[in-house]
């Protein structure tokens, strides 16, 4: 912060890079050999995270298959949905606002949008490939616009007197499938997959079109899920009416996405619990046992880097 010199961590992320040979295929690289004690720790954690990434889709599919189909809408259903949503987040606003969800009129459909961008020279690196960060920025901007529209329809107590803000809480499962280059037309399609207690999940799919080359066939280049929280003018979370499966419209893929979103949010909740390293009972999940092992390893490594136990308080 200017003037005070204080620093704070605002984001933590891990990026996976793939080496490409001249033919455009994956190139093999020499394995890294950790030398120092710290390098060995980071190497072990990275190896475990890779196992989790490989298994991630199967975990989400398994957890989604265990969810019951969403029941027909009723005041009781809205109350039950609010209780389930509170399991995914522990904000005080979500707990104190459940009563306002009961009997509230839900929005008719979940929002979806499309937008287009053009890759200009300053969007690309020296190879002519679009910066990954630029794609992420477009996705984040698009998700903010889409979630703002959804928030207006989903506010449980009606629109508040102050301003309504949207805040990107997490970017989940972001995959760079293939590159795009200068001159490409970038098409972003986004839809709200599910509305929770004070937040919503937005899925964005990104495709590229080679306009300069005259090839109008789309290339799927990116896909990701963003969790967006809705805040009031005071910066506190606002209560939202949880969505239902019958609000997904005519798209046959919308209902499975709606159910899968609940499983992803449950996984995120467990990961937040594991990552907090707080004392207390951990909810066991057979599907996430590998990640729980990472959490235990992370805790041990954290302890090993301090000289006094009181530093952990």
PDB file of C-alpha atoms in Angstrom:
ATOM      1  CA  UNK A   1       0.000   0.000   0.000  1.00  0.00           C
ATOM      2  CA  UNK A   2       1.292   3.460  -0.884  1.00  0.00           C
ATOM      3  CA  UNK A   3       2.286   5.470   2.139  1.00  0.00           C
ATOM      4  CA  UNK A   4       2.280   2.576   4.610  1.00  0.00           C
ATOM      5  CA  UNK A   5       4.540   0.075   2.858  1.00  0.00           C
ATOM      6  CA  UNK A   6       2.220  -2.761   3.888  1.00  0.00           C
ATOM      7  CA  UNK A   7       1.948  -5.779   1.600  1.00  0.00           C
ATOM      8  CA  UNK A   8      -0.762  -8.393   1.248  1.00  0.00           C
ATOM      9  CA  UNK A   9      -1.245 -11.517  -0.841  1.00  0.00           C
ATOM     10  CA  UNK A  10      -4.081 -10.952  -3.317  1.00  0.00           C
ATOM     11  CA  UNK A  11      -3.854 -14.100  -5.435  1.00  0.00           C
ATOM     12  CA  UNK A  12      -2.278 -17.547  -5.538  1.00  0.00           C
ATOM     13  CA  UNK A  13      -2.176 -19.595  -8.730  1.00  0.00           C
ATOM     14  CA  UNK A  14      -0.239 -22.386 -10.403  1.00  0.00           C
ATOM     15  CA  UNK A  15       0.298 -22.349 -14.178  1.00  0.00           C
ATOM     16  CA  UNK A  16       1.081 -25.403 -16.311  1.00  0.00           C
ATOM     17  CA  UNK A  17       3.232 -24.876 -19.405  1.00  0.00           C
ATOM     18  CA  UNK A  18       3.682 -27.356 -22.241  1.00  0.00           C
ATOM     19  CA  UNK A  19       6.810 -27.437 -24.412  1.00  0.00           C
ATOM     20  CA  UNK A  20       5.987 -27.441 -28.155  1.00  0.00           C
ATOM     21  CA  UNK A  21       8.331 -28.615 -30.902  1.00  0.00           C
ATOM     22  CA  UNK A  22       8.622 -27.214 -34.442  1.00  0.00           C
ATOM     23  CA  UNK A  23       5.842 -29.472 -35.720  1.00  0.00           C
ATOM     24  CA  UNK A  24       3.434 -28.164 -33.111  1.00  0.00           C
ATOM     25  CA  UNK A  25       3.453 -31.344 -31.056  1.00  0.00           C
ATOM     26  CA  UNK A  26       4.440 -31.787 -27.453  1.00  0.00           C
ATOM     27  CA  UNK A  27       8.192 -31.903 -26.870  1.00  0.00           C
ATOM     28  CA  UNK A  28       9.812 -33.991 -24.163  1.00  0.00           C
ATOM     29  CA  UNK A  29      11.939 -32.099 -21.650  1.00  0.00           C
ATOM     30  CA  UNK A  30      14.533 -33.293 -19.208  1.00  0.00           C
ATOM     31  CA  UNK A  31      13.079 -33.925 -15.749  1.00  0.00           C
ATOM     32  CA  UNK A  32      13.932 -31.448 -13.010  1.00  0.00           C
ATOM     33  CA  UNK A  33      16.022 -32.782 -10.144  1.00  0.00           C
ATOM     34  CA  UNK A  34      15.309 -30.970  -6.856  1.00  0.00           C
ATOM     35  CA  UNK A  35      18.443 -30.230  -4.859  1.00  0.00           C
ATOM     36  CA  UNK A  36      17.685 -28.086  -1.833  1.00  0.00           C
ATOM     37  CA  UNK A  37      15.340 -28.968   1.001  1.00  0.00           C
ATOM     38  CA  UNK A  38      12.815 -26.345  -0.147  1.00  0.00           C
ATOM     39  CA  UNK A  39      12.982 -27.547  -3.769  1.00  0.00           C
ATOM     40  CA  UNK A  40      12.270 -31.108  -2.676  1.00  0.00           C
ATOM     41  CA  UNK A  41       9.195 -29.913  -0.766  1.00  0.00           C
ATOM     42  CA  UNK A  42       7.860 -27.918  -3.713  1.00  0.00           C
ATOM     43  CA  UNK A  43       8.615 -30.813  -6.070  1.00  0.00           C
ATOM     44  CA  UNK A  44       6.610 -33.215  -3.887  1.00  0.00           C
ATOM     45  CA  UNK A  45       3.657 -30.840  -3.710  1.00  0.00           C
ATOM     46  CA  UNK A  46       3.724 -30.236  -7.470  1.00  0.00           C
ATOM     47  CA  UNK A  47       3.690 -33.985  -8.118  1.00  0.00           C
ATOM     48  CA  UNK A  48       0.622 -34.378  -5.874  1.00  0.00           C
ATOM     49  CA  UNK A  49      -1.170 -31.462  -7.537  1.00  0.00           C
ATOM     50  CA  UNK A  50      -0.610 -33.094 -10.922  1.00  0.00           C
ATOM     51  CA  UNK A  51      -2.317 -36.270  -9.678  1.00  0.00           C
ATOM     52  CA  UNK A  52      -5.262 -34.177  -8.526  1.00  0.00           C
ATOM     53  CA  UNK A  53      -5.571 -32.407 -11.901  1.00  0.00           C
ATOM     54  CA  UNK A  54      -5.576 -35.713 -13.760  1.00  0.00           C
ATOM     55  CA  UNK A  55      -8.294 -37.088 -11.507  1.00  0.00           C
ATOM     56  CA  UNK A  56     -10.296 -33.875 -11.201  1.00  0.00           C
ATOM     57  CA  UNK A  57     -12.903 -34.468 -13.904  1.00  0.00           C
ATOM     58  CA  UNK A  58     -13.584 -37.983 -12.660  1.00  0.00           C
ATOM     59  CA  UNK A  59     -14.024 -36.634  -9.119  1.00  0.00           C
ATOM     60  CA  UNK A  60     -16.565 -34.045 -10.279  1.00  0.00           C
ATOM     61  CA  UNK A  61     -18.415 -36.626 -12.367  1.00  0.00           C
ATOM     62  CA  UNK A  62     -18.583 -39.046  -9.436  1.00  0.00           C
ATOM     63  CA  UNK A  63     -19.810 -36.415  -7.003  1.00  0.00           C
ATOM     64  CA  UNK A  64     -22.383 -35.110  -9.492  1.00  0.00           C
ATOM     65  CA  UNK A  65     -23.800 -38.617  -9.961  1.00  0.00           C
ATOM     66  CA  UNK A  66     -24.517 -38.784  -6.222  1.00  0.00           C
ATOM     67  CA  UNK A  67     -26.629 -35.638  -6.239  1.00  0.00           C
ATOM     68  CA  UNK A  68     -30.391 -36.036  -6.287  1.00  0.00           C
ATOM     69  CA  UNK A  69     -32.282 -34.277  -9.100  1.00  0.00           C
ATOM     70  CA  UNK A  70     -33.557 -30.850  -8.120  1.00  0.00           C
ATOM     71  CA  UNK A  71     -37.157 -31.082  -6.777  1.00  0.00           C
ATOM     72  CA  UNK A  72     -40.035 -28.908  -8.050  1.00  0.00           C
ATOM     73  CA  UNK A  73     -40.064 -25.363  -6.772  1.00  0.00           C
ATOM     74  CA  UNK A  74     -41.940 -24.596  -3.545  1.00  0.00           C
ATOM     75  CA  UNK A  75     -41.339 -22.466  -0.447  1.00  0.00           C
ATOM     76  CA  UNK A  76     -39.964 -25.556   1.291  1.00  0.00           C
ATOM     77  CA  UNK A  77     -37.670 -26.216  -1.670  1.00  0.00           C
ATOM     78  CA  UNK A  78     -36.306 -22.686  -1.496  1.00  0.00           C
ATOM     79  CA  UNK A  79     -35.593 -23.096   2.201  1.00  0.00           C
ATOM     80  CA  UNK A  80     -33.851 -26.437   1.633  1.00  0.00           C
ATOM     81  CA  UNK A  81     -31.802 -24.969  -1.211  1.00  0.00           C
ATOM     82  CA  UNK A  82     -30.710 -22.148   1.066  1.00  0.00           C
ATOM     83  CA  UNK A  83     -29.575 -24.623   3.705  1.00  0.00           C
ATOM     84  CA  UNK A  84     -27.645 -26.652   1.136  1.00  0.00           C
ATOM     85  CA  UNK A  85     -26.044 -23.508  -0.236  1.00  0.00           C
ATOM     86  CA  UNK A  86     -24.929 -22.474   3.231  1.00  0.00           C
ATOM     87  CA  UNK A  87     -22.812 -25.634   3.337  1.00  0.00           C
ATOM     88  CA  UNK A  88     -20.780 -24.266   0.434  1.00  0.00           C
ATOM     89  CA  UNK A  89     -19.886 -20.990   2.162  1.00  0.00           C
ATOM     90  CA  UNK A  90     -19.820 -19.776   5.750  1.00  0.00           C
ATOM     91  CA  UNK A  91     -20.364 -16.028   5.466  1.00  0.00           C
ATOM     92  CA  UNK A  92     -22.506 -14.473   8.158  1.00  0.00           C
ATOM     93  CA  UNK A  93     -24.622 -12.734   5.517  1.00  0.00           C
ATOM     94  CA  UNK A  94     -25.616 -16.083   4.032  1.00  0.00           C
ATOM     95  CA  UNK A  95     -26.621 -17.439   7.440  1.00  0.00           C
ATOM     96  CA  UNK A  96     -28.655 -14.414   8.483  1.00  0.00           C
ATOM     97  CA  UNK A  97     -30.431 -13.958   5.159  1.00  0.00           C
ATOM     98  CA  UNK A  98     -31.979 -17.409   4.685  1.00  0.00           C
ATOM     99  CA  UNK A  99     -35.393 -16.241   5.847  1.00  0.00           C
ATOM    100  CA  UNK A 100     -35.635 -13.788   2.951  1.00  0.00           C
ATOM    101  CA  UNK A 101     -35.325 -16.655   0.464  1.00  0.00           C
ATOM    102  CA  UNK A 102     -38.451 -18.448   1.698  1.00  0.00           C
ATOM    103  CA  UNK A 103     -41.367 -17.760  -0.608  1.00  0.00           C
ATOM    104  CA  UNK A 104     -39.290 -15.478  -2.839  1.00  0.00           C
ATOM    105  CA  UNK A 105     -40.058 -15.434  -6.556  1.00  0.00           C
ATOM    106  CA  UNK A 106     -37.132 -16.915  -8.474  1.00  0.00           C
ATOM    107  CA  UNK A 107     -35.927 -15.644 -11.829  1.00  0.00           C
ATOM    108  CA  UNK A 108     -37.237 -17.397 -14.930  1.00  0.00           C
ATOM    109  CA  UNK A 109     -33.952 -18.488 -16.490  1.00  0.00           C
ATOM    110  CA  UNK A 110     -30.235 -18.456 -15.848  1.00  0.00           C
ATOM    111  CA  UNK A 111     -28.471 -15.786 -17.876  1.00  0.00           C
ATOM    112  CA  UNK A 112     -26.248 -16.435 -20.889  1.00  0.00           C
ATOM    113  CA  UNK A 113     -24.359 -14.089 -23.218  1.00  0.00           C
ATOM    114  CA  UNK A 114     -21.956 -13.949 -26.148  1.00  0.00           C
ATOM    115  CA  UNK A 115     -19.279 -11.402 -26.960  1.00  0.00           C
ATOM    116  CA  UNK A 116     -16.451 -11.010 -29.462  1.00  0.00           C
ATOM    117  CA  UNK A 117     -12.878  -9.700 -29.253  1.00  0.00           C
ATOM    118  CA  UNK A 118     -10.168  -9.218 -31.877  1.00  0.00           C
ATOM    119  CA  UNK A 119      -6.560 -10.207 -31.162  1.00  0.00           C
ATOM    120  CA  UNK A 120      -4.409  -7.161 -31.906  1.00  0.00           C
ATOM    121  CA  UNK A 121      -0.580  -7.071 -31.926  1.00  0.00           C
ATOM    122  CA  UNK A 122      -0.348  -5.760 -28.366  1.00  0.00           C
ATOM    123  CA  UNK A 123      -2.422  -8.757 -27.189  1.00  0.00           C
ATOM    124  CA  UNK A 124       0.229 -11.238 -28.371  1.00  0.00           C
ATOM    125  CA  UNK A 125       3.800 -12.254 -27.565  1.00  0.00           C
ATOM    126  CA  UNK A 126       6.795 -12.300 -29.929  1.00  0.00           C
ATOM    127  CA  UNK A 127       5.573 -15.605 -31.412  1.00  0.00           C
ATOM    128  CA  UNK A 128       2.264 -14.006 -32.327  1.00  0.00           C
ATOM    129  CA  UNK A 129       0.334 -16.108 -29.820  1.00  0.00           C
ATOM    130  CA  UNK A 130      -2.252 -14.393 -27.643  1.00  0.00           C
ATOM    131  CA  UNK A 131      -1.131 -13.823 -24.069  1.00  0.00           C
ATOM    132  CA  UNK A 132      -2.848 -16.249 -21.728  1.00  0.00           C
ATOM    133  CA  UNK A 133      -3.347 -13.385 -19.310  1.00  0.00           C
ATOM    134  CA  UNK A 134      -5.232 -11.457 -21.983  1.00  0.00           C
ATOM    135  CA  UNK A 135      -7.627 -14.345 -22.524  1.00  0.00           C
ATOM    136  CA  UNK A 136      -8.131 -14.551 -18.755  1.00  0.00           C
ATOM    137  CA  UNK A 137      -8.785 -10.792 -18.577  1.00  0.00           C
ATOM    138  CA  UNK A 138     -11.456 -11.032 -21.279  1.00  0.00           C
ATOM    139  CA  UNK A 139     -13.037 -13.967 -19.467  1.00  0.00           C
ATOM    140  CA  UNK A 140     -13.023 -12.114 -16.126  1.00  0.00           C
ATOM    141  CA  UNK A 141     -14.513  -8.961 -17.665  1.00  0.00           C
ATOM    142  CA  UNK A 142     -17.183 -10.986 -19.442  1.00  0.00           C
ATOM    143  CA  UNK A 143     -18.032 -12.937 -16.281  1.00  0.00           C
ATOM    144  CA  UNK A 144     -18.462  -9.688 -14.361  1.00  0.00           C
ATOM    145  CA  UNK A 145     -20.956  -8.347 -16.927  1.00  0.00           C
ATOM    146  CA  UNK A 146     -22.894 -11.613 -17.074  1.00  0.00           C
ATOM    147  CA  UNK A 147     -23.027 -12.039 -13.290  1.00  0.00           C
ATOM    148  CA  UNK A 148     -24.190  -8.431 -12.858  1.00  0.00           C
ATOM    149  CA  UNK A 149     -27.195  -9.188 -15.053  1.00  0.00           C
ATOM    150  CA  UNK A 150     -27.915 -12.356 -13.092  1.00  0.00           C
ATOM    151  CA  UNK A 151     -27.580 -10.571  -9.753  1.00  0.00           C
ATOM    152  CA  UNK A 152     -30.311  -8.078 -10.654  1.00  0.00           C
ATOM    153  CA  UNK A 153     -32.744 -10.955 -11.139  1.00  0.00           C
ATOM    154  CA  UNK A 154     -31.562 -13.111  -8.232  1.00  0.00           C
ATOM    155  CA  UNK A 155     -31.359 -10.690  -5.294  1.00  0.00           C
ATOM    156  CA  UNK A 156     -33.457 -12.244  -2.552  1.00  0.00           C
ATOM    157  CA  UNK A 157     -34.673  -9.038  -0.933  1.00  0.00           C
ATOM    158  CA  UNK A 158     -35.007  -6.929  -4.050  1.00  0.00           C
ATOM    159  CA  UNK A 159     -32.489  -4.409  -5.292  1.00  0.00           C
ATOM    160  CA  UNK A 160     -30.770  -2.640  -2.346  1.00  0.00           C
ATOM    161  CA  UNK A 161     -30.551   1.127  -2.023  1.00  0.00           C
ATOM    162  CA  UNK A 162     -26.788   1.206  -2.593  1.00  0.00           C
ATOM    163  CA  UNK A 163     -24.691  -0.015  -5.482  1.00  0.00           C
ATOM    164  CA  UNK A 164     -24.450  -3.716  -6.271  1.00  0.00           C
ATOM    165  CA  UNK A 165     -20.949  -4.981  -6.981  1.00  0.00           C
ATOM    166  CA  UNK A 166     -19.663  -8.284  -8.295  1.00  0.00           C
ATOM    167  CA  UNK A 167     -16.366  -9.699  -7.133  1.00  0.00           C
ATOM    168  CA  UNK A 168     -14.550 -12.647  -8.731  1.00  0.00           C
ATOM    169  CA  UNK A 169     -13.853 -14.987  -5.840  1.00  0.00           C
ATOM    170  CA  UNK A 170     -12.125 -17.816  -7.699  1.00  0.00           C
ATOM    171  CA  UNK A 171     -11.150 -18.992 -11.179  1.00  0.00           C
ATOM    172  CA  UNK A 172     -11.644 -22.725 -11.261  1.00  0.00           C
ATOM    173  CA  UNK A 173     -10.506 -25.353 -13.762  1.00  0.00           C
ATOM    174  CA  UNK A 174      -9.187 -22.945 -16.383  1.00  0.00           C
ATOM    175  CA  UNK A 175      -7.830 -24.926 -19.351  1.00  0.00           C
ATOM    176  CA  UNK A 176      -5.830 -23.494 -22.262  1.00  0.00           C
ATOM    177  CA  UNK A 177      -6.750 -26.084 -24.880  1.00  0.00           C
ATOM    178  CA  UNK A 178      -4.993 -24.550 -27.896  1.00  0.00           C
ATOM    179  CA  UNK A 179      -3.411 -21.193 -28.812  1.00  0.00           C
ATOM    180  CA  UNK A 180      -4.819 -18.260 -30.747  1.00  0.00           C
ATOM    181  CA  UNK A 181      -2.805 -15.700 -32.682  1.00  0.00           C
ATOM    182  CA  UNK A 182      -2.802 -12.112 -33.873  1.00  0.00           C
ATOM    183  CA  UNK A 183      -5.719 -11.416 -36.199  1.00  0.00           C
ATOM    184  CA  UNK A 184      -7.980 -14.112 -34.774  1.00  0.00           C
ATOM    185  CA  UNK A 185     -11.540 -13.272 -33.842  1.00  0.00           C
ATOM    186  CA  UNK A 186     -12.208 -14.493 -30.316  1.00  0.00           C
ATOM    187  CA  UNK A 187     -15.752 -15.529 -29.418  1.00  0.00           C
ATOM    188  CA  UNK A 188     -16.680 -15.915 -25.768  1.00  0.00           C
ATOM    189  CA  UNK A 189     -19.847 -17.716 -24.741  1.00  0.00           C
ATOM    190  CA  UNK A 190     -20.824 -17.587 -21.089  1.00  0.00           C
ATOM    191  CA  UNK A 191     -23.686 -18.846 -19.003  1.00  0.00           C
ATOM    192  CA  UNK A 192     -24.495 -18.907 -15.310  1.00  0.00           C
ATOM    193  CA  UNK A 193     -24.515 -22.571 -14.347  1.00  0.00           C
ATOM    194  CA  UNK A 194     -25.932 -22.141 -10.837  1.00  0.00           C
ATOM    195  CA  UNK A 195     -26.777 -19.475  -8.266  1.00  0.00           C
ATOM    196  CA  UNK A 196     -25.806 -20.175  -4.648  1.00  0.00           C
ATOM    197  CA  UNK A 197     -26.417 -18.296  -1.413  1.00  0.00           C
ATOM    198  CA  UNK A 198     -24.304 -15.208  -2.040  1.00  0.00           C
ATOM    199  CA  UNK A 199     -22.423 -16.195  -5.177  1.00  0.00           C
ATOM    200  CA  UNK A 200     -22.830 -17.868  -8.544  1.00  0.00           C
ATOM    201  CA  UNK A 201     -20.765 -20.012 -10.893  1.00  0.00           C
ATOM    202  CA  UNK A 202     -20.181 -18.806 -14.451  1.00  0.00           C
ATOM    203  CA  UNK A 203     -18.847 -21.090 -17.188  1.00  0.00           C
ATOM    204  CA  UNK A 204     -17.106 -19.413 -20.117  1.00  0.00           C
ATOM    205  CA  UNK A 205     -16.108 -21.156 -23.328  1.00  0.00           C
ATOM    206  CA  UNK A 206     -13.684 -19.418 -25.697  1.00  0.00           C
ATOM    207  CA  UNK A 207     -13.329 -20.103 -29.414  1.00  0.00           C
ATOM    208  CA  UNK A 208     -11.047 -18.593 -32.059  1.00  0.00           C
ATOM    209  CA  UNK A 209     -11.670 -17.954 -35.753  1.00  0.00           C
ATOM    210  CA  UNK A 210      -8.833 -17.461 -38.258  1.00  0.00           C
ATOM    211  CA  UNK A 211     -10.220 -14.407 -40.008  1.00  0.00           C
ATOM    212  CA  UNK A 212      -6.990 -13.486 -41.815  1.00  0.00           C
ATOM    213  CA  UNK A 213      -6.570 -16.996 -43.216  1.00  0.00           C
ATOM    214  CA  UNK A 214     -10.142 -17.132 -44.449  1.00  0.00           C
ATOM    215  CA  UNK A 215     -10.965 -20.158 -42.284  1.00  0.00           C
ATOM    216  CA  UNK A 216     -14.189 -19.523 -40.407  1.00  0.00           C
ATOM    217  CA  UNK A 217     -14.180 -22.864 -38.591  1.00  0.00           C
ATOM    218  CA  UNK A 218     -14.071 -22.404 -34.822  1.00  0.00           C
ATOM    219  CA  UNK A 219     -11.209 -23.679 -32.657  1.00  0.00           C
ATOM    220  CA  UNK A 220     -12.032 -24.323 -29.006  1.00  0.00           C
ATOM    221  CA  UNK A 221      -9.122 -22.647 -27.208  1.00  0.00           C
ATOM    222  CA  UNK A 222     -10.200 -22.166 -23.611  1.00  0.00           C
ATOM    223  CA  UNK A 223     -12.753 -23.126 -21.005  1.00  0.00           C
ATOM    224  CA  UNK A 224     -13.132 -22.246 -17.350  1.00  0.00           C
ATOM    225  CA  UNK A 225     -15.423 -21.711 -14.386  1.00  0.00           C
ATOM    226  CA  UNK A 226     -15.457 -18.475 -12.406  1.00  0.00           C
ATOM    227  CA  UNK A 227     -17.068 -18.043  -8.993  1.00  0.00           C
ATOM    228  CA  UNK A 228     -18.513 -14.551  -8.617  1.00  0.00           C
ATOM    229  CA  UNK A 229     -19.723 -13.099  -5.328  1.00  0.00           C
ATOM    230  CA  UNK A 230     -22.341 -10.348  -5.162  1.00  0.00           C
ATOM    231  CA  UNK A 231     -21.608  -7.513  -2.717  1.00  0.00           C
ATOM    232  CA  UNK A 232     -23.535  -4.512  -1.512  1.00  0.00           C
ATOM    233  CA  UNK A 233     -22.262  -0.962  -1.339  1.00  0.00           C
ATOM    234  CA  UNK A 234     -20.793  -1.699   2.093  1.00  0.00           C
ATOM    235  CA  UNK A 235     -18.727  -4.571   0.718  1.00  0.00           C
ATOM    236  CA  UNK A 236     -20.818  -7.243   2.467  1.00  0.00           C
ATOM    237  CA  UNK A 237     -22.253 -10.261   0.596  1.00  0.00           C
ATOM    238  CA  UNK A 238     -25.856  -9.956  -0.562  1.00  0.00           C
ATOM    239  CA  UNK A 239     -28.286 -12.853  -0.307  1.00  0.00           C
ATOM    240  CA  UNK A 240     -29.343 -14.468  -3.589  1.00  0.00           C
ATOM    241  CA  UNK A 241     -32.171 -16.860  -4.356  1.00  0.00           C
ATOM    242  CA  UNK A 242     -30.618 -20.240  -5.167  1.00  0.00           C
ATOM    243  CA  UNK A 243     -31.365 -21.394  -8.687  1.00  0.00           C
ATOM    244  CA  UNK A 244     -33.324 -24.506  -9.613  1.00  0.00           C
ATOM    245  CA  UNK A 245     -32.914 -27.041 -12.384  1.00  0.00           C
ATOM    246  CA  UNK A 246     -36.188 -25.974 -14.007  1.00  0.00           C
ATOM    247  CA  UNK A 247     -34.716 -22.501 -14.593  1.00  0.00           C
ATOM    248  CA  UNK A 248     -32.185 -23.790 -17.112  1.00  0.00           C
ATOM    249  CA  UNK A 249     -34.377 -23.170 -20.157  1.00  0.00           C
ATOM    250  CA  UNK A 250     -34.583 -25.296 -23.297  1.00  0.00           C
ATOM    251  CA  UNK A 251     -30.881 -26.135 -23.575  1.00  0.00           C
ATOM    252  CA  UNK A 252     -30.621 -29.911 -22.880  1.00  0.00           C
ATOM    253  CA  UNK A 253     -27.106 -29.449 -21.483  1.00  0.00           C
ATOM    254  CA  UNK A 254     -28.137 -26.799 -18.958  1.00  0.00           C
ATOM    255  CA  UNK A 255     -29.672 -29.147 -16.404  1.00  0.00           C
ATOM    256  CA  UNK A 256     -26.587 -31.433 -16.183  1.00  0.00           C
ATOM    257  CA  UNK A 257     -24.442 -28.290 -15.877  1.00  0.00           C
ATOM    258  CA  UNK A 258     -26.684 -27.057 -13.066  1.00  0.00           C
ATOM    259  CA  UNK A 259     -26.263 -30.306 -11.125  1.00  0.00           C
ATOM    260  CA  UNK A 260     -22.520 -30.528 -11.823  1.00  0.00           C
ATOM    261  CA  UNK A 261     -22.064 -26.980 -10.508  1.00  0.00           C
ATOM    262  CA  UNK A 262     -23.241 -28.132  -7.077  1.00  0.00           C
ATOM    263  CA  UNK A 263     -20.589 -30.839  -6.988  1.00  0.00           C
ATOM    264  CA  UNK A 264     -17.870 -28.383  -8.005  1.00  0.00           C
ATOM    265  CA  UNK A 265     -18.949 -25.974  -5.272  1.00  0.00           C
ATOM    266  CA  UNK A 266     -18.881 -28.801  -2.730  1.00  0.00           C
ATOM    267  CA  UNK A 267     -15.334 -29.630  -3.853  1.00  0.00           C
ATOM    268  CA  UNK A 268     -14.325 -25.965  -3.554  1.00  0.00           C
ATOM    269  CA  UNK A 269     -15.784 -25.797  -0.039  1.00  0.00           C
ATOM    270  CA  UNK A 270     -13.733 -28.804   1.040  1.00  0.00           C
ATOM    271  CA  UNK A 271     -10.634 -27.319  -0.563  1.00  0.00           C
ATOM    272  CA  UNK A 272     -11.160 -24.050   1.289  1.00  0.00           C
ATOM    273  CA  UNK A 273     -11.463 -25.991   4.520  1.00  0.00           C
ATOM    274  CA  UNK A 274      -8.290 -27.926   3.775  1.00  0.00           C
ATOM    275  CA  UNK A 275      -6.371 -24.862   2.636  1.00  0.00           C
ATOM    276  CA  UNK A 276      -7.283 -22.836   5.725  1.00  0.00           C
ATOM    277  CA  UNK A 277      -5.183 -25.132   7.961  1.00  0.00           C
ATOM    278  CA  UNK A 278      -7.553 -24.306  10.795  1.00  0.00           C
ATOM    279  CA  UNK A 279      -7.910 -26.589  13.765  1.00  0.00           C
ATOM    280  CA  UNK A 280     -11.035 -28.702  13.898  1.00  0.00           C
ATOM    281  CA  UNK A 281     -12.542 -31.815  12.405  1.00  0.00           C
ATOM    282  CA  UNK A 282     -12.058 -32.290   8.677  1.00  0.00           C
ATOM    283  CA  UNK A 283     -14.988 -33.575   6.645  1.00  0.00           C
ATOM    284  CA  UNK A 284     -13.793 -36.840   5.112  1.00  0.00           C
ATOM    285  CA  UNK A 285     -14.330 -37.350   1.408  1.00  0.00           C
ATOM    286  CA  UNK A 286     -13.292 -40.540  -0.317  1.00  0.00           C
ATOM    287  CA  UNK A 287     -13.232 -38.643  -3.615  1.00  0.00           C
ATOM    288  CA  UNK A 288     -10.792 -36.031  -2.293  1.00  0.00           C
ATOM    289  CA  UNK A 289      -8.497 -38.221  -0.231  1.00  0.00           C
ATOM    290  CA  UNK A 290      -5.499 -37.362  -2.439  1.00  0.00           C
ATOM    291  CA  UNK A 291      -6.090 -33.651  -1.874  1.00  0.00           C
ATOM    292  CA  UNK A 292      -6.412 -34.243   1.846  1.00  0.00           C
ATOM    293  CA  UNK A 293      -2.990 -35.881   1.702  1.00  0.00           C
ATOM    294  CA  UNK A 294      -1.671 -32.713   0.049  1.00  0.00           C
ATOM    295  CA  UNK A 295      -3.251 -30.683   2.833  1.00  0.00           C
ATOM    296  CA  UNK A 296      -1.519 -32.800   5.464  1.00  0.00           C
ATOM    297  CA  UNK A 297       1.786 -32.506   3.627  1.00  0.00           C
ATOM    298  CA  UNK A 298       1.298 -28.753   3.289  1.00  0.00           C
ATOM    299  CA  UNK A 299       0.685 -28.473   7.026  1.00  0.00           C
ATOM    300  CA  UNK A 300       3.810 -30.470   7.850  1.00  0.00           C
ATOM    301  CA  UNK A 301       5.909 -28.320   5.518  1.00  0.00           C
ATOM    302  CA  UNK A 302       4.456 -25.178   7.074  1.00  0.00           C
ATOM    303  CA  UNK A 303       5.425 -26.401  10.535  1.00  0.00           C
ATOM    304  CA  UNK A 304       8.902 -27.353   9.329  1.00  0.00           C
ATOM    305  CA  UNK A 305       9.575 -23.736   8.248  1.00  0.00           C
ATOM    306  CA  UNK A 306       9.017 -22.194  11.691  1.00  0.00           C
ATOM    307  CA  UNK A 307      11.336 -22.334  14.661  1.00  0.00           C
ATOM    308  CA  UNK A 308       8.811 -21.809  17.423  1.00  0.00           C
ATOM    309  CA  UNK A 309       5.376 -23.379  17.840  1.00  0.00           C
ATOM    310  CA  UNK A 310       3.858 -20.073  18.952  1.00  0.00           C
ATOM    311  CA  UNK A 311       4.449 -18.726  15.425  1.00  0.00           C
ATOM    312  CA  UNK A 312       1.590 -20.939  14.232  1.00  0.00           C
ATOM    313  CA  UNK A 313      -0.953 -19.237  16.503  1.00  0.00           C
TER     314      UNK A 313
END
